[in-house]
Tab-separated table of C-alpha atoms in Angstrom:
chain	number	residue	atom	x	y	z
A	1	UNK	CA	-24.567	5.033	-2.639
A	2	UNK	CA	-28.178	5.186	-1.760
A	3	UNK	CA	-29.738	2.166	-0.276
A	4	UNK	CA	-33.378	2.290	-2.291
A	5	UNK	CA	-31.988	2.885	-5.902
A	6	UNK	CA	-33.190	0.263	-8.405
A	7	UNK	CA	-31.435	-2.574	-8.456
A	8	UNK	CA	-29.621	-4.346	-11.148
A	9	UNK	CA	-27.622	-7.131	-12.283
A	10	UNK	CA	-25.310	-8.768	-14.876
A	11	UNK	CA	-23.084	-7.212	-17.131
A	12	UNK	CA	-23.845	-4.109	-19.780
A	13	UNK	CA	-21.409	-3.284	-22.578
A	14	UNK	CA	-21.012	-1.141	-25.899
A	15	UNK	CA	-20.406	-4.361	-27.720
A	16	UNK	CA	-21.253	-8.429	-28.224
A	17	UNK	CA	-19.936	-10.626	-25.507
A	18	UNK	CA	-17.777	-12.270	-27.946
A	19	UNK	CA	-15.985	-8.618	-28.824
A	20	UNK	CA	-16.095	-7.412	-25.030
A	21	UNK	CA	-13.665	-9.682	-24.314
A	22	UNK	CA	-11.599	-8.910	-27.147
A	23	UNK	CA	-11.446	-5.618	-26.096
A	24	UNK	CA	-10.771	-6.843	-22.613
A	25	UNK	CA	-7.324	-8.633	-23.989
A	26	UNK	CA	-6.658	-5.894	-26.041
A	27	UNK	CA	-6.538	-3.734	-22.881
A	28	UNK	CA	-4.558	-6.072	-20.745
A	29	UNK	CA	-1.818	-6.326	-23.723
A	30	UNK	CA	-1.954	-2.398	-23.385
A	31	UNK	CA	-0.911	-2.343	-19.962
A	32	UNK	CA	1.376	-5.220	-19.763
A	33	UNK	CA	3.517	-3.422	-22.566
A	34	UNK	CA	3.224	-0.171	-20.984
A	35	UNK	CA	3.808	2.378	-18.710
A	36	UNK	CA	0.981	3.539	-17.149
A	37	UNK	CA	0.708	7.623	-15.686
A	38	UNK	CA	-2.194	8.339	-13.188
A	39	UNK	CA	-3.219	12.164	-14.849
A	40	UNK	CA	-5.691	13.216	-12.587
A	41	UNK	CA	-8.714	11.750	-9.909
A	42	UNK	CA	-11.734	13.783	-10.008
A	43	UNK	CA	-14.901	12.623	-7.608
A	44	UNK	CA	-17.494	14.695	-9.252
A	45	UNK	CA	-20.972	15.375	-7.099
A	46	UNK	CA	-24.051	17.442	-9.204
A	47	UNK	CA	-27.500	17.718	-7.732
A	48	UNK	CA	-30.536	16.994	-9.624
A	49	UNK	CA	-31.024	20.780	-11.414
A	50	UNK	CA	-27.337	20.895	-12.799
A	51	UNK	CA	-26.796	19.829	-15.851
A	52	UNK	CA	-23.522	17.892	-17.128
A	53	UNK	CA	-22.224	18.637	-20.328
A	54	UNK	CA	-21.134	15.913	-22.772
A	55	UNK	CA	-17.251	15.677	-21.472
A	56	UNK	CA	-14.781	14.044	-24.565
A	57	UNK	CA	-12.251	12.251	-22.559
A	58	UNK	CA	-8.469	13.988	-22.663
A	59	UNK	CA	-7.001	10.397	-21.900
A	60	UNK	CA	-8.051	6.992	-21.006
A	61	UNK	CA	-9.806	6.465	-18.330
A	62	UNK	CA	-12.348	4.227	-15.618
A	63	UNK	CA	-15.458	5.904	-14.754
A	64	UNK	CA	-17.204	4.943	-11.373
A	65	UNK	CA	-20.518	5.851	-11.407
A	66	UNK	CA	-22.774	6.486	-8.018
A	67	UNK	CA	-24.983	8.676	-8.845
A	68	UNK	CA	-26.769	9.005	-12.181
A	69	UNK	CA	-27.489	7.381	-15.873
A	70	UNK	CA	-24.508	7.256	-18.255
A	71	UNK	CA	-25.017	6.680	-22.032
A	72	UNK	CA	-22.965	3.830	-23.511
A	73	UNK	CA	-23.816	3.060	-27.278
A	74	UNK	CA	-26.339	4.562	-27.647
A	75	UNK	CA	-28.346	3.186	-24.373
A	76	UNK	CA	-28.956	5.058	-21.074
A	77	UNK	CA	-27.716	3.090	-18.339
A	78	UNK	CA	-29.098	3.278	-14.783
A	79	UNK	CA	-26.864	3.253	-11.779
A	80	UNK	CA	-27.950	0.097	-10.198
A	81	UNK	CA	-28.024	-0.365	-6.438
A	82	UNK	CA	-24.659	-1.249	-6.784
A	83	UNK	CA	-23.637	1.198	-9.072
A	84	UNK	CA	-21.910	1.226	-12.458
A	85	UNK	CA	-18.235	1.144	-14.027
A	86	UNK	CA	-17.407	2.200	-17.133
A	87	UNK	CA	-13.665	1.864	-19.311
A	88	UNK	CA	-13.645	4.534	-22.276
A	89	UNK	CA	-10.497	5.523	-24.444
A	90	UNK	CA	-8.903	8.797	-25.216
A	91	UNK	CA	-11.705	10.542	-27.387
A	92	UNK	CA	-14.732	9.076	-26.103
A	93	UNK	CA	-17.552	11.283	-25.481
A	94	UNK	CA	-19.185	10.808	-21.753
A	95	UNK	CA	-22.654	11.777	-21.522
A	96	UNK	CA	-24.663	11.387	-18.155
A	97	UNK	CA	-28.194	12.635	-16.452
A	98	UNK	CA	-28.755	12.981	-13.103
A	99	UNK	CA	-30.713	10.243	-10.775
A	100	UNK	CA	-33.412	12.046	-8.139
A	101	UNK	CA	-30.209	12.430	-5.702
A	102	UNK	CA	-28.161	13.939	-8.771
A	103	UNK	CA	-24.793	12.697	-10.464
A	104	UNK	CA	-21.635	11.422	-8.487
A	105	UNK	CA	-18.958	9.600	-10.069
A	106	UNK	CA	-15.127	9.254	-9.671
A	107	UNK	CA	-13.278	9.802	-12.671
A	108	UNK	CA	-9.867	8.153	-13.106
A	109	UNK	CA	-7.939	9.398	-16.161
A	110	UNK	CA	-4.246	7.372	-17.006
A	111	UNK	CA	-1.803	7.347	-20.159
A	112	UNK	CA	-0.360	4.130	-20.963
A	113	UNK	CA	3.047	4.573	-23.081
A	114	UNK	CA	4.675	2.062	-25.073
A	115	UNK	CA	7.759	0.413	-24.493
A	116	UNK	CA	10.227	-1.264	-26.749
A	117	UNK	CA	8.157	-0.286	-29.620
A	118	UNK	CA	5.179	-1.912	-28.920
A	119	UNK	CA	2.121	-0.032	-31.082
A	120	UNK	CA	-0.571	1.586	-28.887
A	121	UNK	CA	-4.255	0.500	-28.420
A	122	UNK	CA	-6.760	3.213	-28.878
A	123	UNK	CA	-10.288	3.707	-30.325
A	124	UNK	CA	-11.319	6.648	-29.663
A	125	UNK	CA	-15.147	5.416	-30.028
A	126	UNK	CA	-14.675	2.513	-28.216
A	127	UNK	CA	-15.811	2.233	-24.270
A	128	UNK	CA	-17.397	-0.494	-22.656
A	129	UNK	CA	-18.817	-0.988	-18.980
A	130	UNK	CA	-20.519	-3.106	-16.291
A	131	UNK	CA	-22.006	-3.714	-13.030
A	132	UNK	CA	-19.264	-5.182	-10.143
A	133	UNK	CA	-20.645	-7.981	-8.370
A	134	UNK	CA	-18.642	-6.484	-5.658
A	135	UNK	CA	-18.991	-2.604	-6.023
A	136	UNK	CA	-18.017	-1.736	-2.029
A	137	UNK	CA	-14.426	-3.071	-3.002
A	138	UNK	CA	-13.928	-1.119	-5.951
A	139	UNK	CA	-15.275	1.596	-3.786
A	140	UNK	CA	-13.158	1.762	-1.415
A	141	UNK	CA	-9.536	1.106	-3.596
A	142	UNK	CA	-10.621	4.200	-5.222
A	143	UNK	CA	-10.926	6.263	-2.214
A	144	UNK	CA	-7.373	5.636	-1.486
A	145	UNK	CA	-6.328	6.106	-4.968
A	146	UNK	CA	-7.923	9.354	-4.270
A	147	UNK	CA	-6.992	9.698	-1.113
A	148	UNK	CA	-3.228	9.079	-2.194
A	149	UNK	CA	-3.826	11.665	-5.033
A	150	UNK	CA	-4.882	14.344	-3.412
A	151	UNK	CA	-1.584	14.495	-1.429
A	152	UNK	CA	0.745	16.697	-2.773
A	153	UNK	CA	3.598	14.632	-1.560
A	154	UNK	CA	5.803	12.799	-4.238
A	155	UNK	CA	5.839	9.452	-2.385
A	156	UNK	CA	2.233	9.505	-1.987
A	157	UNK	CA	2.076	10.083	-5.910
A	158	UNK	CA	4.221	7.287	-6.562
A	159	UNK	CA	1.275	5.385	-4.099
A	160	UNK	CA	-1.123	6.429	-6.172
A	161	UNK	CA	0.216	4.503	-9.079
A	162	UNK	CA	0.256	1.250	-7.249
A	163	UNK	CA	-3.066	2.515	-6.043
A	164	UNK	CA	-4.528	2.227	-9.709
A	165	UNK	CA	-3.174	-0.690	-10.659
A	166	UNK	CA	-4.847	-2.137	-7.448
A	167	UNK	CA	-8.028	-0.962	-8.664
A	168	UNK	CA	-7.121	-1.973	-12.048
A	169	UNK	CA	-6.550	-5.187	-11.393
A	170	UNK	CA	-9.313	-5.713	-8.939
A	171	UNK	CA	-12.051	-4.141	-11.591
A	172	UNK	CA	-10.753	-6.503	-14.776
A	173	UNK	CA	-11.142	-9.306	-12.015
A	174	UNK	CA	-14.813	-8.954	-11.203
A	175	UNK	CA	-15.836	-8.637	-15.104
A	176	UNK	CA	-14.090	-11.967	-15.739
A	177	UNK	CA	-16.561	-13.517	-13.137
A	178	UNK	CA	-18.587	-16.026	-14.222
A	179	UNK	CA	-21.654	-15.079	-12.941
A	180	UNK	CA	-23.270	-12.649	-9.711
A	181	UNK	CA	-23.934	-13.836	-6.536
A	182	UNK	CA	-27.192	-14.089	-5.070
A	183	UNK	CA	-27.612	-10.770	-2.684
A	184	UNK	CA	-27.267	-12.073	0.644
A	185	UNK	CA	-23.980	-14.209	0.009
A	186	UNK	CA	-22.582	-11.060	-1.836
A	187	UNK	CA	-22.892	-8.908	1.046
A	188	UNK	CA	-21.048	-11.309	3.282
A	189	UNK	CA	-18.460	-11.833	0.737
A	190	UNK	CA	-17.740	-8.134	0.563
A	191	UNK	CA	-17.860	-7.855	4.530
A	192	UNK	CA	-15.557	-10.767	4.326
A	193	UNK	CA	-13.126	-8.982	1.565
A	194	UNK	CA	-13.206	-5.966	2.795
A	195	UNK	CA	-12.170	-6.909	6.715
A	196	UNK	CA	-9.680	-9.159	4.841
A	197	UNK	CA	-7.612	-5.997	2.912
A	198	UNK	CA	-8.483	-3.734	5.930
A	199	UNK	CA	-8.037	-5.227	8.867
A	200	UNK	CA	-5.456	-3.090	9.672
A	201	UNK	CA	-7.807	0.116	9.972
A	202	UNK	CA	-10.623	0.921	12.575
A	203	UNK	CA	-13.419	-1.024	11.501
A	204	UNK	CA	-16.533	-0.573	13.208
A	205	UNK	CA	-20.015	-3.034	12.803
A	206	UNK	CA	-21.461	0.483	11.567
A	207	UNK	CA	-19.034	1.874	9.386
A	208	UNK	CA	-19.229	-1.526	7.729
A	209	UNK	CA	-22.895	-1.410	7.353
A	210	UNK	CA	-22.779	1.748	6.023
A	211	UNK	CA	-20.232	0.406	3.254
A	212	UNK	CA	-22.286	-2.434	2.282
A	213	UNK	CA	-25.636	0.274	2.668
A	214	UNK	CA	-27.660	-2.576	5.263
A	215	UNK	CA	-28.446	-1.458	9.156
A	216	UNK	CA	-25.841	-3.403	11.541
A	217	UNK	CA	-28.509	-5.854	12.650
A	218	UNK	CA	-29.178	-6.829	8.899
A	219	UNK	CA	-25.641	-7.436	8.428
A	220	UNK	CA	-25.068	-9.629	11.126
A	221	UNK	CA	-27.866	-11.850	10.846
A	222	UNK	CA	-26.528	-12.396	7.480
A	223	UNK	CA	-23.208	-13.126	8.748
A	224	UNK	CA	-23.912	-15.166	11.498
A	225	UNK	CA	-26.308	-17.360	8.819
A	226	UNK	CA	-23.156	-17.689	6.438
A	227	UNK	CA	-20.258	-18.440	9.102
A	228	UNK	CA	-21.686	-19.392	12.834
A	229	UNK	CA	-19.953	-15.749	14.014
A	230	UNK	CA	-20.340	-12.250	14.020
A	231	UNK	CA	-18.792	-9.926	11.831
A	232	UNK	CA	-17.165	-7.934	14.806
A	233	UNK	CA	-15.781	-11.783	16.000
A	234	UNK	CA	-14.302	-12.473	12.357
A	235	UNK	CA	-12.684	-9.124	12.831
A	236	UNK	CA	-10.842	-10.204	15.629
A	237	UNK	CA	-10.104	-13.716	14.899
A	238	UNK	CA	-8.485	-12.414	11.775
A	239	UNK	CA	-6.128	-9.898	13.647
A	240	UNK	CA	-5.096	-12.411	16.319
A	241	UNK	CA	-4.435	-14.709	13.240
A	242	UNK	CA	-1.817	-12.212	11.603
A	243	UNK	CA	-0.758	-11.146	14.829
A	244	UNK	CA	0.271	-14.558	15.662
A	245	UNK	CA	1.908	-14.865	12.243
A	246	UNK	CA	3.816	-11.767	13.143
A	247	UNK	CA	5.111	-12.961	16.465
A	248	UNK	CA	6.186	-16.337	15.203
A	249	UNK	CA	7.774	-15.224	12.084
A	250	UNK	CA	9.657	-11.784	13.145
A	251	UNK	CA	11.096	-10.116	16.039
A	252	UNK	CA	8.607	-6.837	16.084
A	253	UNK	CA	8.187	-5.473	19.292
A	254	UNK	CA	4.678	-6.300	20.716
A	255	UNK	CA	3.379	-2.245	19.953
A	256	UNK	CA	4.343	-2.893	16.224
A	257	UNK	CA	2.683	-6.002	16.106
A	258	UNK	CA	-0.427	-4.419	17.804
A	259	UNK	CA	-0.982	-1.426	15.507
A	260	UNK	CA	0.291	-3.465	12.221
A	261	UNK	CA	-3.370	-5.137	13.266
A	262	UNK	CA	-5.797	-2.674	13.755
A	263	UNK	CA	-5.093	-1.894	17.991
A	264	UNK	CA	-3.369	1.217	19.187
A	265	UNK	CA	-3.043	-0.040	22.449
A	266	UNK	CA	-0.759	-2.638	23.256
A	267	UNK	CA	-3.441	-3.325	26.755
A	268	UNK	CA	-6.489	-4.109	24.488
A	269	UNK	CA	-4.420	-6.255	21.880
A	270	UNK	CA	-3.439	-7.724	24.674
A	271	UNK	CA	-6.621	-9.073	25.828
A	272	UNK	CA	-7.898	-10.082	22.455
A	273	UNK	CA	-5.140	-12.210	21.848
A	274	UNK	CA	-5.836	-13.822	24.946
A	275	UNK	CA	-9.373	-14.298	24.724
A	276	UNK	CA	-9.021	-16.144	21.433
A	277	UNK	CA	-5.962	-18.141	22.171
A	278	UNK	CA	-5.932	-18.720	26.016
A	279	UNK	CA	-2.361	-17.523	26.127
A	280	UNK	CA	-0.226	-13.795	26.174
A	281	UNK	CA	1.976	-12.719	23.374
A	282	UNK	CA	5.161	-12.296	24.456
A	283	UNK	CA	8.929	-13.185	23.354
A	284	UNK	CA	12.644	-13.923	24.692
A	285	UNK	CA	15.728	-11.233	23.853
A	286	UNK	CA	16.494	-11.831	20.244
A	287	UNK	CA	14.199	-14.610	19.534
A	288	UNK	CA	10.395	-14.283	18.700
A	289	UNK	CA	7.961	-16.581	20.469
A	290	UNK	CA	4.086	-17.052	20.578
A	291	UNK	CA	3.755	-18.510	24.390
A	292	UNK	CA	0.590	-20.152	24.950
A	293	UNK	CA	-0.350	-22.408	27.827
A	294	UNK	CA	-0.597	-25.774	25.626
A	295	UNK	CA	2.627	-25.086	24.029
A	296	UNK	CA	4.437	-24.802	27.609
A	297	UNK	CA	3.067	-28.023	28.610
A	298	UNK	CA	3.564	-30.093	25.308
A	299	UNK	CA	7.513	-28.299	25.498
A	300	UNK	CA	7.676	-29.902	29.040
């Protein structure tokens, strides 16, 4: 996602308001008396001289859109800054023009079964779509539905399902918001999100920049406005937090603990634990403990 594409906001849809979220209802009924079957997860990348043909979806599916205009009744719609998501049924014809930096977009395409009986949703004609008021979280569930899909192995397929309904879930979440936030407190509330559901990873000041398209400094400032701390300092706060939970509430030796949060090395998790709390992680045979200075002399 480029940082200089024209930006957007609010919501854009194939139909009234009133019928968008009839179709939204319709959809959830769909899945809560289904099964749903991840087909296939394509990311697609075109430069600006190849052309896309007009592509009739085989199934249902969620289109992501990064790069790139897509038509929706009967309108063109520009991938805002933040880019674009679009839900279209089994027969719906997808037609999209390359941006100056081309097309790019991450097509997910799922059957939903019935069960018991229950009679299936489907217009073919129908598809409706919208701009996330926070895209970098969508963004990144889909890279590990993708991720997951791409394995060949069967657990990882089995993943992959709870992968989509992650996404799913998280994309029918963000069009029921009420409204978007104003740029600045959106950026720190993806930061926030994102740390939140990732913690466990290596997160870096840059890599998160680069996720939320703003230099390092930019973020910061903004995050330091919003909560009186760096992003880098939430990071670590939050780890120590679950690490603590984790030490009080199980018997995990202290290298699970460590790399359950985001540190490799017991030395360094160590430290950081220390450096928030004032005291060592640490535990007695058979019974899990958080030891911390205060606690021995309260206990005495």
């Amino acid at each position: 996602m480029k940082q200089d594409r024209q930006k957007q906001s609010g919501s854009h849809t194939g139909m009234s308001k009133g019928h968008e979220a009839d179709e939204l209802n319709k959809l959830l009924s769909l899945w809560l008396h289904s099964s749903i079957r991840v087909i296939d997860v394509r990311h697609i990348r075109l430069e600006p001289e190849e052309l896309l043909q007009p592509y009739r979806l085989p199934a249902q599916a969620f289109v992501f859109v990064l790069q790139g205009s897509v038509r929706l009744d009967g309108d063109w719609k520009d991938t805002p800054h933040s880019g674009y998501v679009l839900h279209g049924n089994k027969g719906f014809e997808l037609n999209m023009k390359p941006s100056q930096y081309g097309i790019e977009y991450i097509l997910v395409l799922y059957k939903a079964t019935s069960l018991s009986g229950h009679t299936m949703y489907n217009h073919p004609s129908i598809a409706h779509g919208f701009v996330p008021p926070y895209p970098v979280i969508l963004y990144q569930k889909l890279q590990l539905l993708e991720y997951a899909w791409q394995d060949h192995e069967a657990l990882s397929k089995i993943q992959a399902q709870g992968r989509f309904y992650d996404f799913a879930y998280e994309c029918m979440r963000q069009l029921q918001e009420p409204k978007a936030r104003t740029s600045a407190r959106d950026i720190v509330t993806q930061a926030i999100r994102f740390m939140q559901d990732h913690y466990a990873e290596s997160i870096t000041l840059e890599r998160l920049a680069g996720l939320l398209e703003c230099s390092p400094r930019h973020l910061t400032r903004l995050f330091k406005k919003q909560t009186d701390c760096s992003p880098i300092m939430y990071l670590i706060q939050l780890r120590m937090d679950k690490a603590k939970e984790l030490l009080r509430k199980t018997d995990a030796t202290l290298q699970d603990i460590a790399v359950s949060v985001g540190y490799p090395d017991v030395y360094f998790f160590s430290r950081a634990f220390k450096k928030i709390y004032g005291c060592i992680p640490g535990s007695l045979p058979g019974q899990p403990i958080f030891i911390c200075f205060y606690e021995r002399y309260q206990s005495g």
